[in-house]
XYZ file of N, CA, C and O in Angstrom:
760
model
N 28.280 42.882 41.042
C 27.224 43.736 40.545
C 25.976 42.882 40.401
O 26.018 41.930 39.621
N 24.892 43.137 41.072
C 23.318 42.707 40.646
C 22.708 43.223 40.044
O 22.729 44.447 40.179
N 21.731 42.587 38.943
C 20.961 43.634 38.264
C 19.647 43.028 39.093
O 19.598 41.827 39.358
N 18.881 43.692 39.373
C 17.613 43.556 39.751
C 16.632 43.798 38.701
O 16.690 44.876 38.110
N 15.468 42.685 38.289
C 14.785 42.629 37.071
C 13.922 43.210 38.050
O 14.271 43.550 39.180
N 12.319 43.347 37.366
C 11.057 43.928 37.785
C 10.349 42.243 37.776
O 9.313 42.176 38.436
N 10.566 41.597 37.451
C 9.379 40.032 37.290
C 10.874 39.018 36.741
O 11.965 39.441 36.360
N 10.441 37.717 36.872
C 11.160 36.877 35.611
C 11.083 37.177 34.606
O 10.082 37.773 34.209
N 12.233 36.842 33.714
C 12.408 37.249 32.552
C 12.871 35.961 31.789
O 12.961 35.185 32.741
N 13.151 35.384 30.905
C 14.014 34.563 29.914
C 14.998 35.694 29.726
O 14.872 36.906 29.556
N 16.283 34.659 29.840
C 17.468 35.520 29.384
C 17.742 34.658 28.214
O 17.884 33.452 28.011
N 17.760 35.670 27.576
C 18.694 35.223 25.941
C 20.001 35.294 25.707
O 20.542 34.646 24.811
N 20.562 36.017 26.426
C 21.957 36.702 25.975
C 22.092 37.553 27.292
O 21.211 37.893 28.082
N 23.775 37.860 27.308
C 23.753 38.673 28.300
C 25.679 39.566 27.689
O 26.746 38.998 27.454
N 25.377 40.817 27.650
C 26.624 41.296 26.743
C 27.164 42.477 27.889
O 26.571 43.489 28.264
N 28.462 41.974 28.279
C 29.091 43.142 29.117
C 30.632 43.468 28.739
O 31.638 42.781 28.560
N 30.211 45.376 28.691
C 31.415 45.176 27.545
C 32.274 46.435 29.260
O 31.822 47.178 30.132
N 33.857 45.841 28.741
C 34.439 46.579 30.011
C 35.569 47.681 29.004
O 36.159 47.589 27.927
N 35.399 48.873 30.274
C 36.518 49.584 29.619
C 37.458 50.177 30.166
O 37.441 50.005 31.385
N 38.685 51.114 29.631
C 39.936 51.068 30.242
C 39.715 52.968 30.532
O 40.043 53.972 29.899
N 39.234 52.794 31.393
C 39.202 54.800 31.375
C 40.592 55.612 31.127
O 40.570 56.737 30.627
N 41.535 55.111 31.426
C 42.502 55.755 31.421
C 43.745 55.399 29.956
O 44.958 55.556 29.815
N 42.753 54.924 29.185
C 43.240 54.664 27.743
C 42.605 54.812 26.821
O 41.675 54.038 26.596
N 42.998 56.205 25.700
C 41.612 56.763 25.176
C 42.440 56.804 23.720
O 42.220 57.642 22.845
N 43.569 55.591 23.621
C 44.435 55.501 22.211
C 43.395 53.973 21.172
O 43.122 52.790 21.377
N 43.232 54.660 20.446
C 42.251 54.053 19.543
C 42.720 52.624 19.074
O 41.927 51.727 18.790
N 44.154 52.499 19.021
C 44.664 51.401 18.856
C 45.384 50.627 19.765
O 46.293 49.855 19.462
N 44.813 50.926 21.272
C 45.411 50.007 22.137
C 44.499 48.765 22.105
O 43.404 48.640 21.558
N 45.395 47.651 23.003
C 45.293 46.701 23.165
C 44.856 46.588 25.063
O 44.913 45.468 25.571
N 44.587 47.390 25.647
C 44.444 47.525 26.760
C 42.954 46.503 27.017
O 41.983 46.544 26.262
N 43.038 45.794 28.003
C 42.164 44.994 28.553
C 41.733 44.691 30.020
O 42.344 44.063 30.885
N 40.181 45.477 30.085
C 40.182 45.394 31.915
C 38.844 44.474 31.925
O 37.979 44.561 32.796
N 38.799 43.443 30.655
C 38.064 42.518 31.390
C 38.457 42.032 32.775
O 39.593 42.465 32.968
N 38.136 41.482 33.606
C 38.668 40.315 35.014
C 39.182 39.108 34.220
O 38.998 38.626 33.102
N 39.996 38.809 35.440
C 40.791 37.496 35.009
C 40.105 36.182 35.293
O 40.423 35.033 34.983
N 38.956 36.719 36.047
C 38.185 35.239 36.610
C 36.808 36.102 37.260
O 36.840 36.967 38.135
N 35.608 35.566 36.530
C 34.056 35.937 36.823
C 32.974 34.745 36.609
O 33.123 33.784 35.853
N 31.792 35.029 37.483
C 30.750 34.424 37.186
C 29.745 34.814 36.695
O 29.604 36.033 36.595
N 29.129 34.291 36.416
C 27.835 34.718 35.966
C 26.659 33.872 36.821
O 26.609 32.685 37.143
N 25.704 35.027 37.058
C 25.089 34.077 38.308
C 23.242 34.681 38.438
O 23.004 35.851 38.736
N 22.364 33.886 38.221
C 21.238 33.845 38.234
C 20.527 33.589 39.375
O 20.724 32.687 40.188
N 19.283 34.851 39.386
C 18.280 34.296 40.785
C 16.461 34.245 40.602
O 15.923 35.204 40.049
N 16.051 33.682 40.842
C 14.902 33.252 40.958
C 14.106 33.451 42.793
O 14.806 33.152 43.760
N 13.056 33.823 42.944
C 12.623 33.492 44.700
C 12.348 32.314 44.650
O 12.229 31.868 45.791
N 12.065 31.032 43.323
C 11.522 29.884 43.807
C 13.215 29.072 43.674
O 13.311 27.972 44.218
N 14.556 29.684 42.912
C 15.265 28.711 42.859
C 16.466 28.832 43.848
O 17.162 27.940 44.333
N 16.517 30.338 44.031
C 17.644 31.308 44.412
C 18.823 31.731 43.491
O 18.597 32.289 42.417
N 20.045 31.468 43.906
C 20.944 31.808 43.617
C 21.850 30.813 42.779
O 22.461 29.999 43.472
N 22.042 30.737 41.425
C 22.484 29.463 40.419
C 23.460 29.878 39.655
O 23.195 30.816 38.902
N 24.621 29.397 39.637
C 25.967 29.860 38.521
C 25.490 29.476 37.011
O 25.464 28.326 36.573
N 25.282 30.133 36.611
C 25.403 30.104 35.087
C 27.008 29.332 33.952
O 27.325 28.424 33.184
N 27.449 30.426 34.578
C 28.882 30.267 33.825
C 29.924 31.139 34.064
O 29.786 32.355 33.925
N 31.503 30.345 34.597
C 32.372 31.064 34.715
C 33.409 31.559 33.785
O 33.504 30.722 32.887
N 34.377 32.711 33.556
C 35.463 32.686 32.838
C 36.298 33.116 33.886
O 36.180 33.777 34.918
N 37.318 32.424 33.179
C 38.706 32.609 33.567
C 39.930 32.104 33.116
O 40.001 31.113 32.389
N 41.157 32.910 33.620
C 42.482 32.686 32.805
C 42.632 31.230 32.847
O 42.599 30.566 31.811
N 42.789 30.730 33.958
C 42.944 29.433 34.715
C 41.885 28.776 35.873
O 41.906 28.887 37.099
N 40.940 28.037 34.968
C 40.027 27.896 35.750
C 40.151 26.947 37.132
O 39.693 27.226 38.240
N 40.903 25.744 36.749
C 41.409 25.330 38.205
C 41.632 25.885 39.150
O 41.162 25.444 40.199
N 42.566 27.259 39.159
C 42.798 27.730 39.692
C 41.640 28.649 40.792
O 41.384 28.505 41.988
N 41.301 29.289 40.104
C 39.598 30.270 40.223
C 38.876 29.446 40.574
O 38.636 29.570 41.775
N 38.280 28.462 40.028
C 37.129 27.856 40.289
C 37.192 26.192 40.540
O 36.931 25.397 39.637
N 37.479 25.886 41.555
C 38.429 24.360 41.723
C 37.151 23.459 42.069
O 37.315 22.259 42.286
N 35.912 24.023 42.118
C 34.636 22.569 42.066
C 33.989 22.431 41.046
O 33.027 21.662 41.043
N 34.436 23.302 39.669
C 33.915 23.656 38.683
C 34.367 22.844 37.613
O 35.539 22.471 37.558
N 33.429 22.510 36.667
C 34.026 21.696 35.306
C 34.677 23.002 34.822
O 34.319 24.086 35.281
N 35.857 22.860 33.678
C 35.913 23.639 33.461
C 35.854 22.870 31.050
O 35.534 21.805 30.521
N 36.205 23.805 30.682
C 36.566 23.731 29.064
C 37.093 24.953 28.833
O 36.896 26.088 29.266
N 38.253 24.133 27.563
C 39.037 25.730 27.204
C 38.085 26.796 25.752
O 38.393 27.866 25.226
N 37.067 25.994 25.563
C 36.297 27.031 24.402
C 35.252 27.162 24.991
O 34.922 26.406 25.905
N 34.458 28.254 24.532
C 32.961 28.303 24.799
C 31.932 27.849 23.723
O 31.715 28.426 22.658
N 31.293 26.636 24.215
C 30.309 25.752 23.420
C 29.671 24.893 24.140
O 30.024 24.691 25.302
N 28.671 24.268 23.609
C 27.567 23.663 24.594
C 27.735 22.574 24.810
O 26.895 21.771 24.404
N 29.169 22.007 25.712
C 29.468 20.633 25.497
C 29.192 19.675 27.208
O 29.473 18.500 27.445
N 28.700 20.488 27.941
C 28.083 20.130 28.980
C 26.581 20.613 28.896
O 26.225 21.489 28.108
N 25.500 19.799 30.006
C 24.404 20.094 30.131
C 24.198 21.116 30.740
O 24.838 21.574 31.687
N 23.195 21.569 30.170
C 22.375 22.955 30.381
C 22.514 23.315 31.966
O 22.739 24.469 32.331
N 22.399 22.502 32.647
C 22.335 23.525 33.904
C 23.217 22.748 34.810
O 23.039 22.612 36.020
N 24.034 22.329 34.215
C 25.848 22.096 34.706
C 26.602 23.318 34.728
O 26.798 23.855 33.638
N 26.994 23.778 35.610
C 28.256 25.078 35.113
C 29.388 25.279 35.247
O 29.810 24.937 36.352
N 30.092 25.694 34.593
C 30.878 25.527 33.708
C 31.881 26.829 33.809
O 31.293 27.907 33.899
N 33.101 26.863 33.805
C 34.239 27.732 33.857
C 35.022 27.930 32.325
O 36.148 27.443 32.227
N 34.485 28.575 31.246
C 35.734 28.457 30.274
C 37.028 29.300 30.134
O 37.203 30.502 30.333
N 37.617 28.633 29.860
C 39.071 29.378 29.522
C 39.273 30.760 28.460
O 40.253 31.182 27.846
N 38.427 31.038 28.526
C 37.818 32.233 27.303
C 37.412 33.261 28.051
O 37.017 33.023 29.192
N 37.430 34.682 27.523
C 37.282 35.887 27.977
C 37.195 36.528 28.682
O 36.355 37.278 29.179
N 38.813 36.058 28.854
C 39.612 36.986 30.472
C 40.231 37.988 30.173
O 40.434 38.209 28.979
N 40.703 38.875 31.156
C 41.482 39.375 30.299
C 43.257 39.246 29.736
O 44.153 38.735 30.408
N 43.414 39.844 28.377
C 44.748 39.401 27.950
C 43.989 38.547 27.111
O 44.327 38.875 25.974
N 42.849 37.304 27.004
C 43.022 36.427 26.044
C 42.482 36.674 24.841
O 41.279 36.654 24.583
N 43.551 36.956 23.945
C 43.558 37.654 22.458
C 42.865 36.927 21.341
O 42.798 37.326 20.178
N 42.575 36.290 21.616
C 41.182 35.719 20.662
C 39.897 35.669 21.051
O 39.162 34.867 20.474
N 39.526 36.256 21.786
C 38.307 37.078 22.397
C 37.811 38.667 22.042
O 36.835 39.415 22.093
N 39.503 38.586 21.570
C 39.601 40.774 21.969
C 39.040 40.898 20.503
O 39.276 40.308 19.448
N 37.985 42.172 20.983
C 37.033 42.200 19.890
C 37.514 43.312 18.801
O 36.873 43.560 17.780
N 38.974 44.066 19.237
C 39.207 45.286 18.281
C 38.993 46.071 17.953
O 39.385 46.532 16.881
N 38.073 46.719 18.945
C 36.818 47.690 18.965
C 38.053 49.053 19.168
O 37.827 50.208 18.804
N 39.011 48.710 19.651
C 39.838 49.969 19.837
C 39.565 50.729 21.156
O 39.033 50.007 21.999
N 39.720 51.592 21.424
C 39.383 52.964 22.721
C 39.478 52.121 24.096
O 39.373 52.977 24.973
N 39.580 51.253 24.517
C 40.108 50.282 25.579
C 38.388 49.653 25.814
O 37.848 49.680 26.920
N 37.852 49.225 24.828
C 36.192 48.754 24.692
C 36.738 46.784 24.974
O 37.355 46.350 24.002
N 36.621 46.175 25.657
C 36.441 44.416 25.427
C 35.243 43.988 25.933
O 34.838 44.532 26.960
N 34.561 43.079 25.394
C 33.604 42.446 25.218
C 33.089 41.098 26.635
O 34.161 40.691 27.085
N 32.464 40.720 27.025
C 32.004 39.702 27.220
C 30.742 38.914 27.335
O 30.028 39.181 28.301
N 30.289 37.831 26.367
C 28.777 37.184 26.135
C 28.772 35.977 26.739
O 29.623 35.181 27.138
N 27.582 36.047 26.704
C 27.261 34.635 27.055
C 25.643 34.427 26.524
O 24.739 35.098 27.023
N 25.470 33.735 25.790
C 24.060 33.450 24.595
C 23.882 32.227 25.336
O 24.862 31.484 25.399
N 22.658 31.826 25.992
C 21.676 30.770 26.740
C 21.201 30.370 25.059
O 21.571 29.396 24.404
N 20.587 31.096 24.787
C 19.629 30.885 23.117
C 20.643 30.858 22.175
O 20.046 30.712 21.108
N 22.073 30.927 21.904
C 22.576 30.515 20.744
C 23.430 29.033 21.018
O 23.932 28.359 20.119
N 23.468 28.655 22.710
C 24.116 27.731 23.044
C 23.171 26.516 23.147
O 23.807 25.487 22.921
N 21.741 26.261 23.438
C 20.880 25.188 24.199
C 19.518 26.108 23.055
O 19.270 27.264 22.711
N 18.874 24.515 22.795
C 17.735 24.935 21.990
C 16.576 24.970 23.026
O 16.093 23.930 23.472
N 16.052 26.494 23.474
C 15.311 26.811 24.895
C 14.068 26.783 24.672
O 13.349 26.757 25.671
N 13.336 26.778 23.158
C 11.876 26.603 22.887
C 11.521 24.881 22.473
O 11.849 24.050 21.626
N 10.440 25.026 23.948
C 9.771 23.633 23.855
C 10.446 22.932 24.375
O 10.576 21.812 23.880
N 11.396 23.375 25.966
C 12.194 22.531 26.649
C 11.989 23.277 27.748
O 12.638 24.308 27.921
N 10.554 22.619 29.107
C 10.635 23.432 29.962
C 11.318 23.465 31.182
O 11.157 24.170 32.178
N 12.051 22.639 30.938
C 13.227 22.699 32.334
C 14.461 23.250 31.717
O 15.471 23.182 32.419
N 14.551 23.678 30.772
C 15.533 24.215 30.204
C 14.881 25.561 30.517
O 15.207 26.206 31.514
N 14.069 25.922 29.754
C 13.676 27.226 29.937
C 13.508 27.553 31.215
O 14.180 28.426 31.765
N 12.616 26.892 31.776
C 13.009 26.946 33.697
C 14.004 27.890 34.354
O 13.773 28.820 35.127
N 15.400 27.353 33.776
C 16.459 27.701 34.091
C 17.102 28.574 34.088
O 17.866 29.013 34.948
N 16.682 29.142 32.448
C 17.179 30.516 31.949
C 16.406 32.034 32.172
O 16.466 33.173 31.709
N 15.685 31.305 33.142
C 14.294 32.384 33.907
C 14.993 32.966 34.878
O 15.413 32.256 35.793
N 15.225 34.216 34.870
C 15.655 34.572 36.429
C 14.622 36.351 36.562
O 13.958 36.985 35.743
N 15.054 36.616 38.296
C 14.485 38.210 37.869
C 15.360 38.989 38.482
O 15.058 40.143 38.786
N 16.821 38.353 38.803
C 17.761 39.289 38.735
C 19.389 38.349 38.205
O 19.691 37.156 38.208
N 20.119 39.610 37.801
C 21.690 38.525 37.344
C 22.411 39.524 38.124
O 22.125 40.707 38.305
N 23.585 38.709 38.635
C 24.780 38.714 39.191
C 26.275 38.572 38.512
O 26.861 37.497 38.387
N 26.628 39.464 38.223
C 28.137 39.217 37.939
C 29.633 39.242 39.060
O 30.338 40.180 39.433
N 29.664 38.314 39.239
C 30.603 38.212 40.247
C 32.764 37.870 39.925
O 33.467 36.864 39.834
N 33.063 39.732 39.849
C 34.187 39.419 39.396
C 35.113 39.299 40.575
O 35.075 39.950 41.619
N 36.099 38.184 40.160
C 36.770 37.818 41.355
C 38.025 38.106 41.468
O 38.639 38.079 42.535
N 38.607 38.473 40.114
C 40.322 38.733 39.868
C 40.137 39.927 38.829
O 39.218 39.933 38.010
N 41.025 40.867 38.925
C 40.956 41.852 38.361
C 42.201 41.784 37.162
O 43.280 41.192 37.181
N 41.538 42.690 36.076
C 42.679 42.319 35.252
C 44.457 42.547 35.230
O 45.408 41.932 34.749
N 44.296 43.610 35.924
C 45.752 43.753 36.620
C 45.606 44.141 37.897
O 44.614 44.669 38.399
N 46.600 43.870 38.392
C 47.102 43.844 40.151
C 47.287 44.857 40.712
O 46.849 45.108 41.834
N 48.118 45.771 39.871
C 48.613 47.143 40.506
C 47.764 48.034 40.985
O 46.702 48.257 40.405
N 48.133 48.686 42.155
C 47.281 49.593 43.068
C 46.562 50.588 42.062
O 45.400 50.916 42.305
N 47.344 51.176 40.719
C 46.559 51.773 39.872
C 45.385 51.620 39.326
O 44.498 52.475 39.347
N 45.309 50.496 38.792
C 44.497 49.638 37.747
C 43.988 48.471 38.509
O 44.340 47.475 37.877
N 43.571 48.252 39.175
C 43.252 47.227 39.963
C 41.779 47.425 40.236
O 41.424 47.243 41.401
N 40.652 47.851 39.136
C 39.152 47.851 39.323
C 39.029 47.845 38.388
O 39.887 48.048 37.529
N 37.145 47.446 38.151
C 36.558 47.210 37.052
C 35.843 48.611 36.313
O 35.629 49.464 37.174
N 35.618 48.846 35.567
C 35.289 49.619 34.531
C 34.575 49.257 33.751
O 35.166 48.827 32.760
N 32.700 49.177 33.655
C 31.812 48.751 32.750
C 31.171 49.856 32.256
O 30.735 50.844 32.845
N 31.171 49.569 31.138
C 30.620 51.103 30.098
C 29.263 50.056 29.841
O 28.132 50.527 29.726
N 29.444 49.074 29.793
C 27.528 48.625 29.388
C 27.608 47.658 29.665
O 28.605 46.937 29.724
N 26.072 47.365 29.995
C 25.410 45.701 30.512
C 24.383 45.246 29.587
O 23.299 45.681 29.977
N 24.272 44.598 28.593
C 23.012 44.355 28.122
C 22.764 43.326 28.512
O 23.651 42.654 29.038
N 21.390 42.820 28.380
C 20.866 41.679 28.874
C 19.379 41.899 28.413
O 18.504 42.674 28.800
N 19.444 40.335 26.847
C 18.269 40.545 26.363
C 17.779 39.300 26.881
O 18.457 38.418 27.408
N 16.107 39.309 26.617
C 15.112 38.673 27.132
C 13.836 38.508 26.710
O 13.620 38.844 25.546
N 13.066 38.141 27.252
C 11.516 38.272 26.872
C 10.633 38.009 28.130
O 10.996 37.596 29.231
N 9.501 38.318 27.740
C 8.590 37.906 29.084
C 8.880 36.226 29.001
O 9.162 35.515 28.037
N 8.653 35.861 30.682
C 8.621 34.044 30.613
C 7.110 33.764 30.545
O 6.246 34.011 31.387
N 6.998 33.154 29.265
C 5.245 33.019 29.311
C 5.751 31.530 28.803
O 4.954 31.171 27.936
N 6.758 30.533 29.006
C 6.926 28.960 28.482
C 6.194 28.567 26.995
O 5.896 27.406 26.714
N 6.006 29.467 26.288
C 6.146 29.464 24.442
C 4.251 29.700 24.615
O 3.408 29.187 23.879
N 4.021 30.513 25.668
C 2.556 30.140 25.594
C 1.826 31.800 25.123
O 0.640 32.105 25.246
N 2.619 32.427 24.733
C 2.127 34.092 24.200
C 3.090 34.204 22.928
O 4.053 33.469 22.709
N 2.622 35.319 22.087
C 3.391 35.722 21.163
C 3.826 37.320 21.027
O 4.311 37.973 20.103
N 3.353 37.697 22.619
C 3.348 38.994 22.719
C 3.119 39.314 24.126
O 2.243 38.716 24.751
N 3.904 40.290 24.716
C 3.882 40.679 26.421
C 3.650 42.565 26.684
O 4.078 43.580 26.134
N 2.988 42.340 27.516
C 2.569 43.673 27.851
C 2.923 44.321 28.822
O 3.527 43.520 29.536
N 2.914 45.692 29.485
C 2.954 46.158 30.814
C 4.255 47.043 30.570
O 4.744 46.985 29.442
N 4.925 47.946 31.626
C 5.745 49.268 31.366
C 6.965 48.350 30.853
O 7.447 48.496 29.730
N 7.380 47.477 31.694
C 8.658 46.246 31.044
C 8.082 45.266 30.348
O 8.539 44.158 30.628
N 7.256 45.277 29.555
C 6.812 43.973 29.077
C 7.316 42.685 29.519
O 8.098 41.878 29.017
N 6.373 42.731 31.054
C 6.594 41.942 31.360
C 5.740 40.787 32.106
O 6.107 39.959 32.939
N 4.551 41.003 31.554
C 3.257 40.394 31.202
C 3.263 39.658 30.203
O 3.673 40.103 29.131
N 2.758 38.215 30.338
C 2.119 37.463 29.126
C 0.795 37.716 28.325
O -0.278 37.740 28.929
N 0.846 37.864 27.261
C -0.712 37.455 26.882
C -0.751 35.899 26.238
O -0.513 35.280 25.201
N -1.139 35.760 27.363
C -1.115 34.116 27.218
C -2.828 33.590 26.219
O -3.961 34.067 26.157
N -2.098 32.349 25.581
C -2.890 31.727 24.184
C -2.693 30.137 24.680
O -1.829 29.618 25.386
N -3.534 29.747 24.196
C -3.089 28.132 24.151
C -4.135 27.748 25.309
O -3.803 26.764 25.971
N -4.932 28.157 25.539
C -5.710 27.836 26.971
C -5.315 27.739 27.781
O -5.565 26.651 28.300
N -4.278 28.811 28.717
C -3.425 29.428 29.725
C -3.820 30.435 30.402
O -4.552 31.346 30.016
N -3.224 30.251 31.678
C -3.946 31.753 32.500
C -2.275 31.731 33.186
O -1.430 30.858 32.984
N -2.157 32.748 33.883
C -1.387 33.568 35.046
C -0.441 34.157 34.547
O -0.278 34.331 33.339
N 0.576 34.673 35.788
C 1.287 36.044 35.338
C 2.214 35.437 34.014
O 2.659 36.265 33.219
N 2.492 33.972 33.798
C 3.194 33.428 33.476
C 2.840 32.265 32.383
O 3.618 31.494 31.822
N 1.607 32.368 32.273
C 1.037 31.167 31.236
C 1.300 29.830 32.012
O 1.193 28.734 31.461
N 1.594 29.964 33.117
C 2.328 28.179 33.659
C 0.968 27.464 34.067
O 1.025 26.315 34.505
N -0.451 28.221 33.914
C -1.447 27.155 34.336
C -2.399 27.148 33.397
O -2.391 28.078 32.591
N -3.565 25.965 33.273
C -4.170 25.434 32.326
C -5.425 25.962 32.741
O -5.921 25.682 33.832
N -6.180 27.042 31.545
C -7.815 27.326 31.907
C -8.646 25.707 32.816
O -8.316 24.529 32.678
N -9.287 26.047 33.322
C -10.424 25.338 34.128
C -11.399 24.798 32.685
O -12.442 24.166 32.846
């Protein structure tokens, strides 16, 4: 799945929650996260960049990939990374929401401190995301697809800490301060 943005954006967060259509018991345990996904960012000046993978077994899934079994910021920012966390089945993820609802995040801004780091922020700029699921949570000819009831994906205009406020139908204009000009604040008044 691609989302196609309207401009760059800063991603802050990105929340995709999956669900089980054919399980509407309030207290199941049913889970159609994927067993193995990426997360994947694009830019026209950078292209196409993995963010971050999950999966059951990341060796397995992702064999050029660092991997870690928690999710935390223990590699560099624009290293990526496979964790062993929020596949599906793995029950300390499962959010308990009930109705066959499971969760999956990934926070750029609660993991890497992104203000006043511009190659960091750089990074977390894209103007479209990619989720690329590769294993489904179960096998069987039945159940063997994905099911997303929502995508969020928060953000802000990319103005590099140089506005305190963005304009336009997506706010996605800077009003750039600091003695800055362009779509983006990235250049210095004359």
């Amino acid at each position: 799945i691609t989302v196609n943005l309207t401009h760059n954006f800063l991603i802050r967060g990105l929340r995709i929650i999956y669900l089980t259509p054919h399980d509407q018991n309030s207290l199941s345990t049913s889970d159609m996260r994927p067993r193995a996904m990426q997360i994947r960012s694009y830019t026209k000046e950078k292209g196409w960049n993995t963010w971050r993978a999950y999966a059951e077994k990341c060796p397995d899934s992702f064999p050029k990939m660092l991997y870690q079994s928690v999710s935390y910021a223990s590699y560099a920012y624009n290293q990526p990374v496979c964790v062993e966390s929020n596949f599906a089945g793995h029950e300390d993820t499962w959010t308990g929401w009930g109705y066959g609802l499971q969760e999956v995040r990934y926070s750029p801004s609660q993991l890497y401190p992104l203000e006043g780091n511009y190659d960091m922020y750089n990074y977390f700029t894209a103007s479209a995301i990619q989720l690329n699921m590769s294993k489904p949570a179960d096998s069987s000819v039945d159940s063997s697809y994905y099911a997303i009831a929502d995508f969020e994906i928060s953000g802000s205009c990319a103005c590099y800490g140089h506005a305190s406020s963005c304009t336009g139908i997506n706010l996605q204009f800077c009003n750039c301060e600091h003695e800055t000009i362009g779509e983006h604040c990235e250049m210095c008044k004359a």
